[in-house]
DNA sequence: TGAAATTAATTAGGAAGCTAACTATAATCT
DNA sequence: AGATTATAGTTAGCTTCCTAATTAATTTCA
């Protein structure tokens, strides 16, 4: 949400600090900047993927399927691994199936379950998208030194341990 | 997208590395972990706000309005500061107006322009939400030492300078 | 001054996320 | 075995985000 270019000025900060004495300005700025940089990068990734008729959700389903031995999984397993609800996964698979990037079959072991399979067109789509994706990620992350990269992971792990502070 | 708990194992990594030689595994993991931790925190913030009938987009509009001298701004300025499209801002303001947290008036200087004003109910909503928000942000970010906090800002600035790698 | 270009906001239509409710199948437990 | 419970997937309806097209008002400039 926060645009980096207009962080609040001293006068505004005082207004908020007076009304809300629990505010810790430096830490709020760290938090908001973290969310904003991540959002910008996420939007950038979506713009790249959109040039190939994908967005993160659908692209990640293809990646997860390629990870499987037989390029096959079920909606609920995909939902869990992608970190989205099953309902959302139904919608993502619908779109991918429409574009013929995956196919759906009923499992004959358990007739409640569907099997989603990466098609050859889906694999071709990944082959089209992934090399450039990897090059760009490398270019992005090499802005950090090895030490900064290590420090980043350490920081992310600490923040991740606090992930439930908002619950 | 990536669930931290199921980072790909060595076998899968090799499959991807063989097919996509440009992949730099460590840096890809840093990148995906960064996005995932940010997504988890963002979702956490939304869960907190949802308990007060808000989500980040609408909440941020209220914060931006409170920053103004007269608690007033225009949709386009709000859109720019919040980093969303004007169309999105129209929708956010619609919802806030429905809940009587903001009011809309036509500007009499420029009749194309609307003025959006934080209502007293909107200010009350902020007073209800912000103190606990600040306490939780502090609790979250104090997981980092002062040095780690500084390092995080330095890293975020470097990543932000690369924000156009995906364009 | 009057046509053209610009600007502000909205509408229309679509994607991706959510929860809650529903259907169908499978598993469990008297 | 039959009733209950649990699981897999989908549907319905909502929010928030987008782009492109539209409407209305203002500004520019020939």
GROMACS .gro file of C-alpha atoms (C1' of nucleotides) in nm:
model
  394
    1UNK     CA    1   0.000   0.000   0.000
    2UNK     CA    2   0.266   0.246   0.100
    3UNK     CA    3   0.443   0.420  -0.183
    4UNK     CA    4   0.806   0.447  -0.087
    5UNK     CA    5   0.832   0.793  -0.230
    6UNK     CA    6   0.585   0.943   0.011
    7UNK     CA    7   0.676   0.823   0.351
    8UNK     CA    8   0.505   1.051   0.598
    9UNK     CA    9   0.692   1.365   0.699
   10UNK     CA   10   0.785   1.464   1.053
   11UNK     CA   11   0.468   1.665   1.111
   12UNK     CA   12   0.241   1.380   1.016
   13UNK     CA   13   0.444   1.133   1.217
   14UNK     CA   14   0.400   1.353   1.524
   15UNK     CA   15   0.025   1.366   1.470
   16UNK     CA   16   0.008   0.988   1.464
   17UNK     CA   17   0.256   0.944   1.747
   18UNK     CA   18   0.055   1.180   1.971
   19UNK     CA   19  -0.272   1.004   1.903
   20UNK     CA   20  -0.129   0.652   1.905
   21UNK     CA   21   0.154   0.638   2.158
   22UNK     CA   22   0.218   0.269   2.096
   23UNK     CA   23   0.349   0.347   1.750
   24UNK     CA   24   0.718   0.267   1.702
   25UNK     CA   25   0.793   0.474   1.394
   26UNK     CA   26   1.113   0.302   1.279
   27UNK     CA   27   0.962  -0.041   1.305
   28UNK     CA   28   0.640   0.063   1.132
   29UNK     CA   29   0.847   0.199   0.845
   30UNK     CA   30   1.045  -0.124   0.827
   31UNK     CA   31   0.723  -0.324   0.819
   32UNK     CA   32   0.549  -0.112   0.556
   33UNK     CA   33   0.858  -0.089   0.339
   34UNK     CA   34   0.892  -0.467   0.352
   35UNK     CA   35   0.534  -0.514   0.237
   36UNK     CA   36   0.568  -0.249  -0.032
   37UNK     CA   37   0.891  -0.384  -0.185
   38UNK     CA   38   0.742  -0.733  -0.187
   39UNK     CA   39   0.424  -0.606  -0.352
   40UNK     CA   40   0.623  -0.423  -0.619
   41UNK     CA   41   0.829  -0.733  -0.695
   42UNK     CA   42   0.518  -0.950  -0.699
   43UNK     CA   43   0.348  -0.711  -0.940
   44UNK     CA   44   0.661  -0.710  -1.156
   45UNK     CA   45   0.657  -1.088  -1.170
   46UNK     CA   46   0.290  -1.079  -1.266
   47UNK     CA   47   0.364  -0.833  -1.547
   48UNK     CA   48   0.634  -1.066  -1.682
   49UNK     CA   49   0.403  -1.368  -1.660
   50UNK     CA   50   0.111  -1.177  -1.810
   51UNK     CA   51   0.318  -1.130  -2.127
   52UNK     CA   52   0.290  -1.509  -2.156
   53UNK     CA   53  -0.081  -1.524  -2.067
   54UNK     CA   54  -0.012  -1.638  -1.710
   55UNK     CA   55  -0.026  -1.488  -1.363
   56UNK     CA   56   0.140  -1.613  -1.045
   57UNK     CA   57  -0.143  -1.839  -0.934
   58UNK     CA   58  -0.174  -2.028  -1.261
   59UNK     CA   59   0.202  -2.030  -1.324
   60UNK     CA   60   0.269  -2.179  -0.983
   61UNK     CA   61   0.025  -2.464  -1.046
   62UNK     CA   62   0.224  -2.553  -1.357
   63UNK     CA   63   0.549  -2.543  -1.160
   64UNK     CA   64   0.404  -2.765  -0.887
   65UNK     CA   65   0.285  -3.016  -1.146
   66UNK     CA   66   0.625  -3.024  -1.314
   67UNK     CA   67   0.773  -3.110  -0.977
   68UNK     CA   68   0.574  -3.433  -0.960
   69UNK     CA   69   0.722  -3.756  -1.095
   70UNK     CA   70   0.428  -3.810  -1.330
   71UNK     CA   71   0.331  -3.441  -1.373
   72UNK     CA   72   0.012  -3.525  -1.184
   73UNK     CA   73  -0.154  -3.409  -0.863
   74UNK     CA   74  -0.495  -3.347  -0.707
   75UNK     CA   75  -0.666  -3.010  -0.654
   76UNK     CA   76  -0.646  -3.031  -0.276
   77UNK     CA   77  -0.275  -3.118  -0.274
   78UNK     CA   78  -0.208  -2.838  -0.519
   79UNK     CA   79  -0.411  -2.596  -0.305
   80UNK     CA   80  -0.217  -2.690   0.005
   81UNK     CA   81   0.122  -2.659  -0.163
   82UNK     CA   82   0.031  -2.332  -0.334
   83UNK     CA   83  -0.111  -2.190  -0.013
   84UNK     CA   84  -0.454  -2.105  -0.154
   85UNK     CA   85  -0.803  -2.232  -0.075
   86UNK     CA   86  -0.948  -2.526  -0.262
   87UNK     CA   87  -1.209  -2.300  -0.412
   88UNK     CA   88  -0.938  -2.078  -0.556
   89UNK     CA   89  -0.756  -2.382  -0.691
   90UNK     CA   90  -1.074  -2.495  -0.870
   91UNK     CA   91  -1.077  -2.160  -1.048
   92UNK     CA   92  -0.708  -2.173  -1.139
   93UNK     CA   93  -0.743  -2.524  -1.280
   94UNK     CA   94  -1.054  -2.416  -1.475
   95UNK     CA   95  -0.853  -2.146  -1.648
   96UNK     CA   96  -0.553  -2.369  -1.716
   97UNK     CA   97  -0.778  -2.639  -1.855
   98UNK     CA   98  -0.952  -2.387  -2.080
   99UNK     CA   99  -0.609  -2.295  -2.217
  100UNK     CA  100  -0.524  -2.668  -2.249
  101UNK     CA  101  -0.221  -2.634  -2.022
  102UNK     CA  102  -0.352  -2.904  -1.786
  103UNK     CA  103  -0.607  -3.185  -1.812
  104UNK     CA  104  -0.851  -3.319  -1.552
  105UNK     CA  105  -0.937  -3.686  -1.494
  106UNK     CA  106  -1.136  -3.861  -1.224
  107UNK     CA  107  -0.920  -4.082  -1.006
  108UNK     CA  108  -1.029  -4.444  -1.031
  109UNK     CA  109  -0.898  -4.518  -0.682
  110UNK     CA  110  -1.122  -4.261  -0.516
  111UNK     CA  111  -1.403  -4.124  -0.725
  112UNK     CA  112  -1.425  -3.807  -0.518
  113UNK     CA  113  -1.076  -3.715  -0.629
  114UNK     CA  114  -0.963  -3.550  -0.951
  115UNK     CA  115  -0.622  -3.591  -1.109
  116UNK     CA  116  -0.473  -3.282  -1.270
  117UNK     CA  117  -0.199  -3.345  -1.525
  118UNK     CA  118   0.041  -3.109  -1.697
  119UNK     CA  119  -0.014  -3.136  -2.074
  120UNK     CA  120   0.266  -3.114  -2.327
  121UNK     CA  121   0.136  -2.766  -2.404
  122UNK     CA  122   0.168  -2.684  -2.036
  123UNK     CA  123   0.525  -2.811  -2.026
  124UNK     CA  124   0.599  -2.608  -2.339
  125UNK     CA  125   0.461  -2.300  -2.165
  126UNK     CA  126   0.698  -2.355  -1.873
  127UNK     CA  127   0.990  -2.402  -2.113
  128UNK     CA  128   0.894  -2.069  -2.267
  129UNK     CA  129   0.865  -1.885  -1.935
  130UNK     CA  130   1.115  -2.034  -1.691
  131UNK     CA  131   1.457  -1.960  -1.844
  132UNK     CA  132   1.392  -1.587  -1.864
  133UNK     CA  133   1.229  -1.597  -1.520
  134UNK     CA  134   1.543  -1.752  -1.374
  135UNK     CA  135   1.767  -1.499  -1.547
  136UNK     CA  136   1.564  -1.212  -1.408
  137UNK     CA  137   1.556  -1.351  -1.056
  138UNK     CA  138   1.932  -1.390  -1.072
  139UNK     CA  139   1.972  -1.035  -1.192
  140UNK     CA  140   1.746  -0.911  -0.914
  141UNK     CA  141   1.904  -1.103  -0.631
  142UNK     CA  142   2.265  -1.041  -0.733
  143UNK     CA  143   2.196  -0.683  -0.623
  144UNK     CA  144   2.263  -0.837  -0.283
  145UNK     CA  145   2.605  -0.959  -0.172
  146UNK     CA  146   2.637  -1.316  -0.049
  147UNK     CA  147   2.641  -1.184   0.308
  148UNK     CA  148   2.328  -0.979   0.248
  149UNK     CA  149   2.159  -1.282   0.094
  150UNK     CA  150   2.239  -1.488   0.402
  151UNK     CA  151   2.124  -1.208   0.630
  152UNK     CA  152   1.801  -1.178   0.434
  153UNK     CA  153   1.722  -1.545   0.483
  154UNK     CA  154   1.798  -1.515   0.853
  155UNK     CA  155   1.566  -1.215   0.882
  156UNK     CA  156   1.291  -1.387   0.684
  157UNK     CA  157   1.306  -1.690   0.911
  158UNK     CA  158   1.273  -1.471   1.219
  159UNK     CA  159   0.978  -1.284   1.073
  160UNK     CA  160   0.820  -1.609   0.966
  161UNK     CA  161   0.833  -1.735   1.323
  162UNK     CA  162   0.621  -1.432   1.417
  163UNK     CA  163   0.369  -1.494   1.142
  164UNK     CA  164   0.089  -1.542   1.395
  165UNK     CA  165   0.124  -1.198   1.562
  166UNK     CA  166  -0.185  -1.080   1.380
  167UNK     CA  167  -0.405  -1.368   1.491
  168UNK     CA  168   0.282  -1.901  -0.356
  169UNK     CA  169   0.557  -2.112  -0.212
  170UNK     CA  170   0.479  -2.283   0.115
  171UNK     CA  171   0.794  -2.265   0.322
  172UNK     CA  172   0.744  -2.614   0.453
  173UNK     CA  173   0.774  -2.776   0.114
  174UNK     CA  174   1.074  -2.631  -0.049
  175UNK     CA  175   1.169  -2.862  -0.333
  176UNK     CA  176   1.398  -3.149  -0.245
  177UNK     CA  177   1.735  -3.222  -0.405
  178UNK     CA  178   1.590  -3.453  -0.670
  179UNK     CA  179   1.339  -3.197  -0.791
  180UNK     CA  180   1.598  -2.922  -0.785
  181UNK     CA  181   1.819  -3.131  -1.010
  182UNK     CA  182   1.534  -3.188  -1.254
  183UNK     CA  183   1.477  -2.813  -1.282
  184UNK     CA  184   1.848  -2.730  -1.288
  185UNK     CA  185   1.906  -2.974  -1.573
  186UNK     CA  186   1.622  -2.838  -1.782
  187UNK     CA  187   1.680  -2.473  -1.693
  188UNK     CA  188   2.054  -2.416  -1.653
  189UNK     CA  189   2.009  -2.045  -1.583
  190UNK     CA  190   1.848  -2.125  -1.248
  191UNK     CA  191   2.047  -2.010  -0.947
  192UNK     CA  192   1.890  -2.222  -0.676
  193UNK     CA  193   1.998  -2.024  -0.371
  194UNK     CA  194   1.881  -1.696  -0.517
  195UNK     CA  195   1.551  -1.841  -0.634
  196UNK     CA  196   1.490  -1.970  -0.282
  197UNK     CA  197   1.572  -1.627  -0.138
  198UNK     CA  198   1.331  -1.464  -0.382
  199UNK     CA  199   1.044  -1.705  -0.327
  200UNK     CA  200   1.091  -1.705   0.050
  201UNK     CA  201   1.083  -1.326   0.048
  202UNK     CA  202   0.753  -1.323  -0.143
  203UNK     CA  203   0.605  -1.596   0.073
  204UNK     CA  204   0.690  -1.435   0.408
  205UNK     CA  205   0.554  -1.103   0.283
  206UNK     CA  206   0.235  -1.271   0.162
  207UNK     CA  207   0.188  -1.445   0.496
  208UNK     CA  208   0.234  -1.119   0.687
  209UNK     CA  209   0.003  -0.936   0.449
  210UNK     CA  210  -0.262  -1.203   0.493
  211UNK     CA  211  -0.215  -1.180   0.869
  212UNK     CA  212  -0.268  -0.806   0.860
  213UNK     CA  213  -0.582  -0.860   0.653
  214UNK     CA  214  -0.713  -1.110   0.906
  215UNK     CA  215  -0.661  -0.857   1.184
  216UNK     CA  216  -0.830  -0.580   0.986
  217UNK     CA  217  -1.113  -0.808   0.878
  218UNK     CA  218  -1.206  -0.849   1.245
  219UNK     CA  219  -1.288  -0.476   1.226
  220UNK     CA  220  -1.469  -0.497   0.890
  221UNK     CA  221  -1.169  -0.358   0.698
  222UNK     CA  222  -0.904  -0.490   0.461
  223UNK     CA  223  -0.572  -0.335   0.369
  224UNK     CA  224  -0.699  -0.133   0.074
  225UNK     CA  225  -0.983   0.035   0.260
  226UNK     CA  226  -0.784   0.073   0.582
  227UNK     CA  227  -0.501   0.245   0.396
  228UNK     CA  228  -0.740   0.499   0.245
  229UNK     CA  229  -0.850   0.594   0.597
  230UNK     CA  230  -0.486   0.628   0.707
  231UNK     CA  231  -0.404   0.847   0.406
  232UNK     CA  232  -0.702   1.070   0.481
  233UNK     CA  233  -0.603   1.106   0.845
  234UNK     CA  234  -0.262   1.224   0.724
  235UNK     CA  235  -0.420   1.523   0.552
  236UNK     CA  236  -0.456   1.854   0.738
  237UNK     CA  237  -0.832   1.864   0.674
  238UNK     CA  238  -0.887   1.484   0.648
  239UNK     CA  239  -0.967   1.544   0.280
  240UNK     CA  240  -0.824   1.428  -0.052
  241UNK     CA  241  -0.928   1.337  -0.408
  242UNK     CA  242  -0.964   0.987  -0.553
  243UNK     CA  243  -0.673   1.032  -0.793
  244UNK     CA  244  -0.434   1.157  -0.524
  245UNK     CA  245  -0.541   0.874  -0.298
  246UNK     CA  246  -0.491   0.624  -0.580
  247UNK     CA  247  -0.142   0.754  -0.648
  248UNK     CA  248  -0.041   0.749  -0.283
  249UNK     CA  249  -0.189   0.408  -0.220
  250UNK     CA  250  -0.029   0.268  -0.535
  251UNK     CA  251  -0.352   0.139  -0.690
  252UNK     CA  252  -0.538   0.233  -1.007
  253UNK     CA  253  -0.805   0.500  -1.002
  254UNK     CA  254  -1.065   0.240  -1.086
  255UNK     CA  255  -0.965   0.041  -0.780
  256UNK     CA  256  -0.982   0.355  -0.569
  257UNK     CA  257  -1.336   0.421  -0.689
  258UNK     CA  258  -1.434   0.079  -0.559
  259UNK     CA  259  -1.260   0.125  -0.225
  260UNK     CA  260  -1.427   0.462  -0.172
  261UNK     CA  261  -1.764   0.311  -0.268
  262UNK     CA  262  -1.729   0.055   0.009
  263UNK     CA  263  -1.608   0.308   0.267
  264UNK     CA  264  -1.890   0.544   0.180
  265UNK     CA  265  -2.145   0.262   0.211
  266UNK     CA  266  -2.010   0.201   0.562
  267UNK     CA  267  -2.019   0.577   0.630
  268UNK     CA  268  -1.646   0.590   0.706
  269UNK     CA  269  -1.586   0.856   0.439
  270UNK     CA  270  -1.805   1.106   0.254
  271UNK     CA  271  -1.788   1.226  -0.105
  272UNK     CA  272  -1.840   1.586  -0.221
  273UNK     CA  273  -1.792   1.751  -0.556
  274UNK     CA  274  -1.508   2.002  -0.552
  275UNK     CA  275  -1.633   2.351  -0.629
  276UNK     CA  276  -1.297   2.454  -0.769
  277UNK     CA  277  -1.297   2.183  -1.036
  278UNK     CA  278  -1.625   2.009  -1.096
  279UNK     CA  279  -1.454   1.701  -1.240
  280UNK     CA  280  -1.296   1.642  -0.907
  281UNK     CA  281  -1.440   1.474  -0.599
  282UNK     CA  282  -1.337   1.543  -0.242
  283UNK     CA  283  -1.326   1.246  -0.011
  284UNK     CA  284  -1.342   1.323   0.360
  285UNK     CA  285  -1.284   1.106   0.663
  286UNK     CA  286  -1.604   1.108   0.871
  287UNK     CA  287  -1.604   1.103   1.250
  288UNK     CA  288  -1.711   0.741   1.222
  289UNK     CA  289  -1.406   0.682   1.002
  290UNK     CA  290  -1.178   0.847   1.256
  291UNK     CA  291  -1.338   0.636   1.528
  292UNK     CA  292  -1.268   0.326   1.323
  293UNK     CA  293  -0.901   0.421   1.303
  294UNK     CA  294  -0.889   0.487   1.676
  295UNK     CA  295  -1.032   0.138   1.723
  296UNK     CA  296  -0.784  -0.031   1.488
  297UNK     CA  297  -0.454   0.156   1.505
  298UNK     CA  298  -0.335   0.110   1.865
  299UNK     CA  299  -0.352  -0.268   1.846
  300UNK     CA  300  -0.205  -0.259   1.494
  301UNK     CA  301   0.095  -0.064   1.625
  302UNK     CA  302   0.140  -0.300   1.918
  303UNK     CA  303   0.140  -0.601   1.689
  304UNK     CA  304   0.380  -0.445   1.440
  305UNK     CA  305   0.614  -0.368   1.727
  306UNK     CA  306   0.590  -0.722   1.854
  307UNK     CA  307   0.659  -0.855   1.505
  308UNK     CA  308   0.954  -0.633   1.425
  309UNK     CA  309   1.124  -0.663   1.763
  310UNK     CA  310   1.197  -1.020   1.657
  311UNK     CA  311   1.479  -0.843   1.472
  312UNK     CA  312   1.773  -0.682   1.649
  313UNK     CA  313   1.848  -0.318   1.574
  314UNK     CA  314   2.130  -0.430   1.344
  315UNK     CA  315   1.901  -0.669   1.161
  316UNK     CA  316   1.643  -0.393   1.124
  317UNK     CA  317   1.902  -0.165   0.968
  318UNK     CA  318   2.027  -0.444   0.744
  319UNK     CA  319   1.670  -0.519   0.636
  320UNK     CA  320   1.617  -0.159   0.526
  321UNK     CA  321   1.945  -0.164   0.336
  322UNK     CA  322   1.845  -0.486   0.159
  323UNK     CA  323   1.498  -0.354   0.079
  324UNK     CA  324   1.645  -0.040  -0.076
  325UNK     CA  325   1.875  -0.247  -0.295
  326UNK     CA  326   1.591  -0.471  -0.408
  327UNK     CA  327   1.373  -0.170  -0.470
  328UNK     CA  328   1.634  -0.027  -0.705
  329UNK     CA  329   1.597  -0.346  -0.911
  330UNK     CA  330   1.220  -0.326  -0.918
  331UNK     CA  331   1.216  -0.295  -1.296
  332UNK     CA  332   1.397  -0.625  -1.367
  333UNK     CA  333   1.070  -0.785  -1.467
  334UNK     CA  334   0.977  -0.518  -1.721
  335DT     C1'  335  -1.365   3.182  -2.971
  336DG     C1'  336  -1.410   2.709  -3.083
  337DA     C1'  337  -1.189   2.261  -3.179
  338DA     C1'  338  -0.864   1.950  -2.984
  339DA     C1'  339  -0.625   1.761  -2.617
  340DT     C1'  340  -0.597   1.660  -2.139
  341DT     C1'  341  -0.763   1.536  -1.692
  342DA     C1'  342  -1.091   1.327  -1.319
  343DA     C1'  343  -1.383   0.989  -1.215
  344DT     C1'  344  -1.659   0.609  -1.326
  345DT     C1'  345  -1.825   0.183  -1.555
  346DA     C1'  346  -1.767  -0.275  -1.766
  347DG     C1'  347  -1.559  -0.692  -1.770
  348DG     C1'  348  -1.214  -1.015  -1.598
  349DA     C1'  349  -0.868  -1.261  -1.272
  350DA     C1'  350  -0.754  -1.428  -0.828
  351DG     C1'  351  -0.830  -1.451  -0.367
  352DC     C1'  352  -1.171  -1.560   0.035
  353DT     C1'  353  -1.573  -1.812   0.325
  354DA     C1'  354  -1.976  -2.075   0.351
  355DA     C1'  355  -2.284  -2.391   0.166
  356DC     C1'  356  -2.359  -2.789  -0.123
  357DT     C1'  357  -2.296  -3.267  -0.363
  358DA     C1'  358  -2.097  -3.694  -0.397
  359DT     C1'  359  -1.810  -4.047  -0.228
  360DA     C1'  360  -1.553  -4.293   0.133
  361DA     C1'  361  -1.458  -4.424   0.597
  362DT     C1'  362  -1.600  -4.513   1.065
  363DC     C1'  363  -1.843  -4.697   1.434
  364DT     C1'  364  -2.195  -4.886   1.672
  365DA     C1'  365  -2.527  -5.341   0.751
  366DG     C1'  366  -2.672  -4.878   0.822
  367DA     C1'  367  -2.626  -4.425   1.023
  368DT     C1'  368  -2.297  -4.091   1.106
  369DT     C1'  369  -1.892  -3.849   1.011
  370DA     C1'  370  -1.528  -3.696   0.721
  371DT     C1'  371  -1.321  -3.578   0.281
  372DA     C1'  372  -1.284  -3.398  -0.227
  373DG     C1'  373  -1.439  -3.093  -0.524
  374DT     C1'  374  -1.742  -2.740  -0.682
  375DT     C1'  375  -2.063  -2.347  -0.668
  376DA     C1'  376  -2.230  -1.896  -0.513
  377DG     C1'  377  -2.139  -1.462  -0.370
  378DC     C1'  378  -1.817  -1.128  -0.203
  379DT     C1'  379  -1.364  -0.817  -0.215
  380DT     C1'  380  -0.976  -0.620  -0.434
  381DC     C1'  381  -0.700  -0.567  -0.794
  382DC     C1'  382  -0.640  -0.481  -1.314
  383DT     C1'  383  -0.710  -0.255  -1.821
  384DA     C1'  384  -0.986  -0.036  -2.151
  385DA     C1'  385  -1.363   0.240  -2.263
  386DT     C1'  386  -1.679   0.615  -2.133
  387DT     C1'  387  -1.849   1.068  -1.959
  388DA     C1'  388  -1.786   1.517  -1.811
  389DA     C1'  389  -1.514   1.924  -1.726
  390DT     C1'  390  -1.109   2.198  -1.801
  391DT     C1'  391  -0.721   2.368  -2.057
  392DT     C1'  392  -0.473   2.473  -2.465
  393DC     C1'  393  -0.391   2.684  -2.882
  394DA     C1'  394  -0.472   2.800  -3.377
   0.00000   0.00000   0.00000
